[in-house]
Each structure stands twice: as C-alpha cells, then as structure tokens.
C-alpha cells in the first residue's frame, strides 16, 4: 500500500463528522478565529510575526535542529521567511509542504525561495521536479505546524481541510511538533478529536509555551 492510500484511510471523513456537536463547536470557533486573524491590523501582525520568528531563531529547539519542516503562510498566519533564511544560513535542511490530490500533501526540500512556485491554491510550494516525502519516509528534527488555535494541552484546531491531520496521523516515526501562532490563538482548552495529533510545544510572539502533559 503506498503513502497516499494509507493517508486516505488514516482520518475519518471530516465532512460527515461536522454533524457531531463537538465538531460544530470547533467549526464555530474556527470561523471566529479566521475573522479575528484577518482583522489584525498590519501594524500589529507584522511586528508580532517578526518577534515570534526571532525568538524561535534564538531558541534551542531551532538551534539544535539540523532539519526543519516549515510552511508558507496563508490568510494571516505567522510568517516564516526569517526562519527559512536563518535555517539555510545555518546549513539546515529545510522542507516545505506540497499539496496533492484528495487533500493529501508531502514535504520536499528547498534551498531557497527560488525552489518555490505557485501551487494548487496559489500558495508557494516546492517545484514539481523536487522529490517529495510522504509520512512513512519523512523524519525532520522539528516541524512547525500552523493552526487557527492551540490549547494548553497541545491540541490543535486547523482550517478544516485535514491536510496536516492526515499527514501527521500516518507518521511511522515521531518527530517534534511545534505549533506556531499568535498569542491570542492559544486557548485554555479545545475539544480533542480522534484524529488530532498533539503538539510538543507552542510558539508565539510571546515565546515558547510548554504544553501540559
């Protein structure tokens, strides 16, 4: 069975789960946070994004990692441009996600912004000729995971597409997961779902937030 067939089966059909009360609550929170993040004025989000990246660059989590999986921001997510250039300057291997059919994705190594092109949703992603890795043969030393909300136990609320849920749920090897978001996106508690993968820590413009074990 190949990587993609494994991924298709790892997570229940998310649309059907929306009938569940917990999923409805998550959907409501998702929409509220989308609106709140889009409403952030540039004079706030840009400095916060820079602060979060600079603090992570100086943190031992980043310094000790020889390979790191990043993302390209969409819809007001924290930027990663400083992390990309900083990682490459340090000689780290940097991976970026590439979306595939059926809400699947893979990660491919990049050596700079020149290795990126517009993807399926207009988001920069690794060029098609660069070999990508599925969850069974991928093992970065650190992965940044975007999200609309994270709670103090490490639970994550994503955009609802299930890309990261499917990928992380199919991992054959564990690697550190770092939730990356604005401080206001960290909440006390989220309703955890069966397909959720917990973060090992959460990082914002306020620094590193250890999760409750």
PDB file of N, CA and C in Angstrom, residues 39-91:
ATOM      1  N   UNK A  39      -8.679  40.301  10.784  1.00  0.00           N
ATOM      2  CA  UNK A  39      -8.910  41.676  11.229  1.00  0.00           C
ATOM      3  C   UNK A  39      -7.682  42.302  11.880  1.00  0.00           C
ATOM      4  N   UNK A  40      -6.625  41.528  12.079  1.00  0.00           N
ATOM      5  CA  UNK A  40      -5.424  42.088  12.695  1.00  0.00           C
ATOM      6  C   UNK A  40      -4.853  43.199  11.816  1.00  0.00           C
ATOM      7  N   UNK A  41      -4.627  44.380  12.359  1.00  0.00           N
ATOM      8  CA  UNK A  41      -4.044  45.464  11.558  1.00  0.00           C
ATOM      9  C   UNK A  41      -2.577  45.181  11.260  1.00  0.00           C
ATOM     10  N   UNK A  42      -2.092  45.608  10.099  1.00  0.00           N
ATOM     11  CA  UNK A  42      -0.695  45.360   9.719  1.00  0.00           C
ATOM     12  C   UNK A  42       0.315  45.850  10.744  1.00  0.00           C
ATOM     13  N   UNK A  43      -0.015  46.951  11.450  1.00  0.00           N
ATOM     14  CA  UNK A  43       0.945  47.474  12.419  1.00  0.00           C
ATOM     15  C   UNK A  43       1.039  46.598  13.662  1.00  0.00           C
ATOM     16  N   UNK A  44       0.173  45.588  13.747  1.00  0.00           N
ATOM     17  CA  UNK A  44       0.235  44.619  14.845  1.00  0.00           C
ATOM     18  C   UNK A  44       0.826  43.293  14.368  1.00  0.00           C
ATOM     19  N   UNK A  45       0.241  42.731  13.283  1.00  0.00           N
ATOM     20  CA  UNK A  45       0.613  41.373  12.885  1.00  0.00           C
ATOM     21  C   UNK A  45       2.042  41.293  12.365  1.00  0.00           C
ATOM     22  N   UNK A  46       2.511  42.293  11.645  1.00  0.00           N
ATOM     23  CA  UNK A  46       3.882  42.242  11.127  1.00  0.00           C
ATOM     24  C   UNK A  46       4.912  42.224  12.268  1.00  0.00           C
ATOM     25  N   UNK A  47       4.835  43.143  13.234  1.00  0.00           N
ATOM     26  CA  UNK A  47       5.797  43.072  14.350  1.00  0.00           C
ATOM     27  C   UNK A  47       5.681  41.791  15.165  1.00  0.00           C
ATOM     28  N   UNK A  48       4.464  41.297  15.381  1.00  0.00           N
ATOM     29  CA  UNK A  48       4.288  40.055  16.130  1.00  0.00           C
ATOM     30  C   UNK A  48       4.896  38.873  15.377  1.00  0.00           C
ATOM     31  N   UNK A  49       4.703  38.853  14.062  1.00  0.00           N
ATOM     32  CA  UNK A  49       5.262  37.777  13.258  1.00  0.00           C
ATOM     33  C   UNK A  49       6.787  37.805  13.316  1.00  0.00           C
ATOM     34  N   UNK A  50       7.372  38.988  13.199  1.00  0.00           N
ATOM     35  CA  UNK A  50       8.826  39.115  13.273  1.00  0.00           C
ATOM     36  C   UNK A  50       9.343  38.694  14.654  1.00  0.00           C
ATOM     37  N   UNK A  51       8.612  39.097  15.699  1.00  0.00           N
ATOM     38  CA  UNK A  51       9.027  38.767  17.070  1.00  0.00           C
ATOM     39  C   UNK A  51       9.001  37.265  17.300  1.00  0.00           C
ATOM     40  N   UNK A  52       7.954  36.600  16.827  1.00  0.00           N
ATOM     41  CA  UNK A  52       7.843  35.154  17.008  1.00  0.00           C
ATOM     42  C   UNK A  52       8.985  34.435  16.302  1.00  0.00           C
ATOM     43  N   UNK A  53       9.283  34.862  15.092  1.00  0.00           N
ATOM     44  CA  UNK A  53      10.351  34.215  14.329  1.00  0.00           C
ATOM     45  C   UNK A  53      11.721  34.448  14.970  1.00  0.00           C
ATOM     46  N   UNK A  54      11.976  35.678  15.416  1.00  0.00           N
ATOM     47  CA  UNK A  54      13.268  35.982  16.027  1.00  0.00           C
ATOM     48  C   UNK A  54      13.469  35.206  17.328  1.00  0.00           C
ATOM     49  N   UNK A  55      12.401  35.070  18.105  1.00  0.00           N
ATOM     50  CA  UNK A  55      12.520  34.320  19.357  1.00  0.00           C
ATOM     51  C   UNK A  55      12.755  32.836  19.094  1.00  0.00           C
ATOM     52  N   UNK A  56      12.117  32.309  18.050  1.00  0.00           N
ATOM     53  CA  UNK A  56      12.345  30.907  17.717  1.00  0.00           C
ATOM     54  C   UNK A  56      13.758  30.708  17.164  1.00  0.00           C
ATOM     55  N   UNK A  57      14.229  31.645  16.356  1.00  0.00           N
ATOM     56  CA  UNK A  57      15.585  31.550  15.822  1.00  0.00           C
ATOM     57  C   UNK A  57      16.622  31.445  16.940  1.00  0.00           C
ATOM     58  N   UNK A  58      16.363  32.125  18.052  1.00  0.00           N
ATOM     59  CA  UNK A  58      17.310  32.144  19.170  1.00  0.00           C
ATOM     60  C   UNK A  58      17.079  31.014  20.160  1.00  0.00           C
ATOM     61  N   UNK A  59      16.024  30.225  19.960  1.00  0.00           N
ATOM     62  CA  UNK A  59      15.677  29.168  20.917  1.00  0.00           C
ATOM     63  C   UNK A  59      16.434  27.883  20.597  1.00  0.00           C
ATOM     64  N   UNK A  60      16.720  27.098  21.636  1.00  0.00           N
ATOM     65  CA  UNK A  60      17.475  25.863  21.449  1.00  0.00           C
ATOM     66  C   UNK A  60      16.743  24.849  20.575  1.00  0.00           C
ATOM     67  N   UNK A  61      15.417  24.892  20.549  1.00  0.00           N
ATOM     68  CA  UNK A  61      14.664  23.990  19.683  1.00  0.00           C
ATOM     69  C   UNK A  61      15.092  24.159  18.236  1.00  0.00           C
ATOM     70  N   UNK A  62      15.240  25.409  17.833  1.00  0.00           N
ATOM     71  CA  UNK A  62      15.643  25.713  16.472  1.00  0.00           C
ATOM     72  C   UNK A  62      17.134  25.480  16.290  1.00  0.00           C
ATOM     73  N   UNK A  63      17.927  25.966  17.235  1.00  0.00           N
ATOM     74  CA  UNK A  63      19.382  25.895  17.101  1.00  0.00           C
ATOM     75  C   UNK A  63      19.883  24.462  17.001  1.00  0.00           C
ATOM     76  N   UNK A  64      19.263  23.535  17.736  1.00  0.00           N
ATOM     77  CA  UNK A  64      19.737  22.155  17.774  1.00  0.00           C
ATOM     78  C   UNK A  64      19.219  21.302  16.618  1.00  0.00           C
ATOM     79  N   UNK A  65      18.224  21.786  15.913  1.00  0.00           N
ATOM     80  CA  UNK A  65      17.623  21.009  14.823  1.00  0.00           C
ATOM     81  C   UNK A  65      18.446  21.161  13.545  1.00  0.00           C
ATOM     82  N   UNK A  66      18.820  20.026  12.971  1.00  0.00           N
ATOM     83  CA  UNK A  66      19.580  20.059  11.719  1.00  0.00           C
ATOM     84  C   UNK A  66      18.674  20.013  10.500  1.00  0.00           C
ATOM     85  N   UNK A  67      17.424  19.668  10.709  1.00  0.00           N
ATOM     86  CA  UNK A  67      16.443  19.686   9.621  1.00  0.00           C
ATOM     87  C   UNK A  67      15.117  20.181  10.188  1.00  0.00           C
ATOM     88  N   UNK A  68      14.391  20.958   9.398  1.00  0.00           N
ATOM     89  CA  UNK A  68      13.168  21.576   9.895  1.00  0.00           C
ATOM     90  C   UNK A  68      12.136  21.668   8.780  1.00  0.00           C
ATOM     91  N   UNK A  69      10.892  21.372   9.108  1.00  0.00           N
ATOM     92  CA  UNK A  69       9.783  21.495   8.171  1.00  0.00           C
ATOM     93  C   UNK A  69       9.029  22.786   8.483  1.00  0.00           C
ATOM     94  N   UNK A  70       8.931  23.655   7.505  1.00  0.00           N
ATOM     95  CA  UNK A  70       8.247  24.931   7.663  1.00  0.00           C
ATOM     96  C   UNK A  70       6.968  24.942   6.842  1.00  0.00           C
ATOM     97  N   UNK A  71       6.390  26.098   6.633  1.00  0.00           N
ATOM     98  CA  UNK A  71       5.203  26.264   5.801  1.00  0.00           C
ATOM     99  C   UNK A  71       5.231  27.680   5.246  1.00  0.00           C
ATOM    100  N   UNK A  72       4.470  27.921   4.194  1.00  0.00           N
ATOM    101  CA  UNK A  72       4.285  29.268   3.677  1.00  0.00           C
ATOM    102  C   UNK A  72       2.943  29.781   4.187  1.00  0.00           C
ATOM    103  N   UNK A  73       2.922  30.976   4.786  1.00  0.00           N
ATOM    104  CA  UNK A  73       1.709  31.453   5.456  1.00  0.00           C
ATOM    105  C   UNK A  73       0.571  31.795   4.501  1.00  0.00           C
ATOM    106  N   UNK A  74      -0.655  31.548   4.972  1.00  0.00           N
ATOM    107  CA  UNK A  74      -1.867  31.937   4.247  1.00  0.00           C
ATOM    108  C   UNK A  74      -2.834  32.583   5.236  1.00  0.00           C
ATOM    109  N   UNK A  75      -3.667  33.458   4.720  1.00  0.00           N
ATOM    110  CA  UNK A  75      -4.760  34.052   5.488  1.00  0.00           C
ATOM    111  C   UNK A  75      -4.324  34.572   6.855  1.00  0.00           C
ATOM    112  N   UNK A  76      -3.205  35.285   6.878  1.00  0.00           N
ATOM    113  CA  UNK A  76      -2.797  35.945   8.103  1.00  0.00           C
ATOM    114  C   UNK A  76      -1.983  35.119   9.066  1.00  0.00           C
ATOM    115  N   UNK A  77      -1.524  33.928   8.664  1.00  0.00           N
ATOM    116  CA  UNK A  77      -0.695  33.115   9.550  1.00  0.00           C
ATOM    117  C   UNK A  77       0.645  33.801   9.818  1.00  0.00           C
ATOM    118  N   UNK A  78       1.278  33.421  10.911  1.00  0.00           N
ATOM    119  CA  UNK A  78       2.615  33.918  11.186  1.00  0.00           C
ATOM    120  C   UNK A  78       3.544  33.591  10.022  1.00  0.00           C
ATOM    121  N   UNK A  79       4.383  34.563   9.663  1.00  0.00           N
ATOM    122  CA  UNK A  79       5.325  34.346   8.587  1.00  0.00           C
ATOM    123  C   UNK A  79       6.443  33.397   8.974  1.00  0.00           C
ATOM    124  N   UNK A  80       7.163  32.909   7.969  1.00  0.00           N
ATOM    125  CA  UNK A  80       8.287  32.001   8.216  1.00  0.00           C
ATOM    126  C   UNK A  80       9.526  32.406   7.418  1.00  0.00           C
ATOM    127  N   UNK A  81       9.508  33.598   6.798  1.00  0.00           N
ATOM    128  CA  UNK A  81      10.605  33.974   5.914  1.00  0.00           C
ATOM    129  C   UNK A  81      11.942  34.089   6.641  1.00  0.00           C
ATOM    130  N   UNK A  82      11.929  34.610   7.879  1.00  0.00           N
ATOM    131  CA  UNK A  82      13.169  34.702   8.645  1.00  0.00           C
ATOM    132  C   UNK A  82      13.678  33.314   9.033  1.00  0.00           C
ATOM    133  N   UNK A  83      12.756  32.426   9.341  1.00  0.00           N
ATOM    134  CA  UNK A  83      13.134  31.061   9.716  1.00  0.00           C
ATOM    135  C   UNK A  83      13.735  30.320   8.524  1.00  0.00           C
ATOM    136  N   UNK A  84      13.170  30.527   7.344  1.00  0.00           N
ATOM    137  CA  UNK A  84      13.691  29.875   6.149  1.00  0.00           C
ATOM    138  C   UNK A  84      15.116  30.329   5.862  1.00  0.00           C
ATOM    139  N   UNK A  85      15.324  31.638   5.819  1.00  0.00           N
ATOM    140  CA  UNK A  85      16.664  32.141   5.522  1.00  0.00           C
ATOM    141  C   UNK A  85      17.645  31.807   6.655  1.00  0.00           C
ATOM    142  N   UNK A  86      17.177  31.892   7.897  1.00  0.00           N
ATOM    143  CA  UNK A  86      18.039  31.573   9.032  1.00  0.00           C
ATOM    144  C   UNK A  86      18.455  30.119   9.036  1.00  0.00           C
ATOM    145  N   UNK A  87      17.519  29.227   8.732  1.00  0.00           N
ATOM    146  CA  UNK A  87      17.827  27.797   8.698  1.00  0.00           C
ATOM    147  C   UNK A  87      18.828  27.476   7.591  1.00  0.00           C
ATOM    148  N   UNK A  88      18.614  28.054   6.420  1.00  0.00           N
ATOM    149  CA  UNK A  88      19.525  27.794   5.310  1.00  0.00           C
ATOM    150  C   UNK A  88      20.908  28.367   5.595  1.00  0.00           C
ATOM    151  N   UNK A  89      20.958  29.537   6.201  1.00  0.00           N
ATOM    152  CA  UNK A  89      22.250  30.136   6.566  1.00  0.00           C
ATOM    153  C   UNK A  89      23.011  29.259   7.553  1.00  0.00           C
ATOM    154  N   UNK A  90      22.256  28.540   8.396  1.00  0.00           N
ATOM    155  CA  UNK A  90      22.877  27.653   9.390  1.00  0.00           C
ATOM    156  C   UNK A  90      23.229  26.283   8.817  1.00  0.00           C
ATOM    157  N   UNK A  91      22.907  26.065   7.548  1.00  0.00           N
ATOM    158  CA  UNK A  91      23.202  24.777   6.932  1.00  0.00           C
ATOM    159  C   UNK A  91      22.179  23.701   7.226  1.00  0.00           C
TER     160      UNK A  91
END
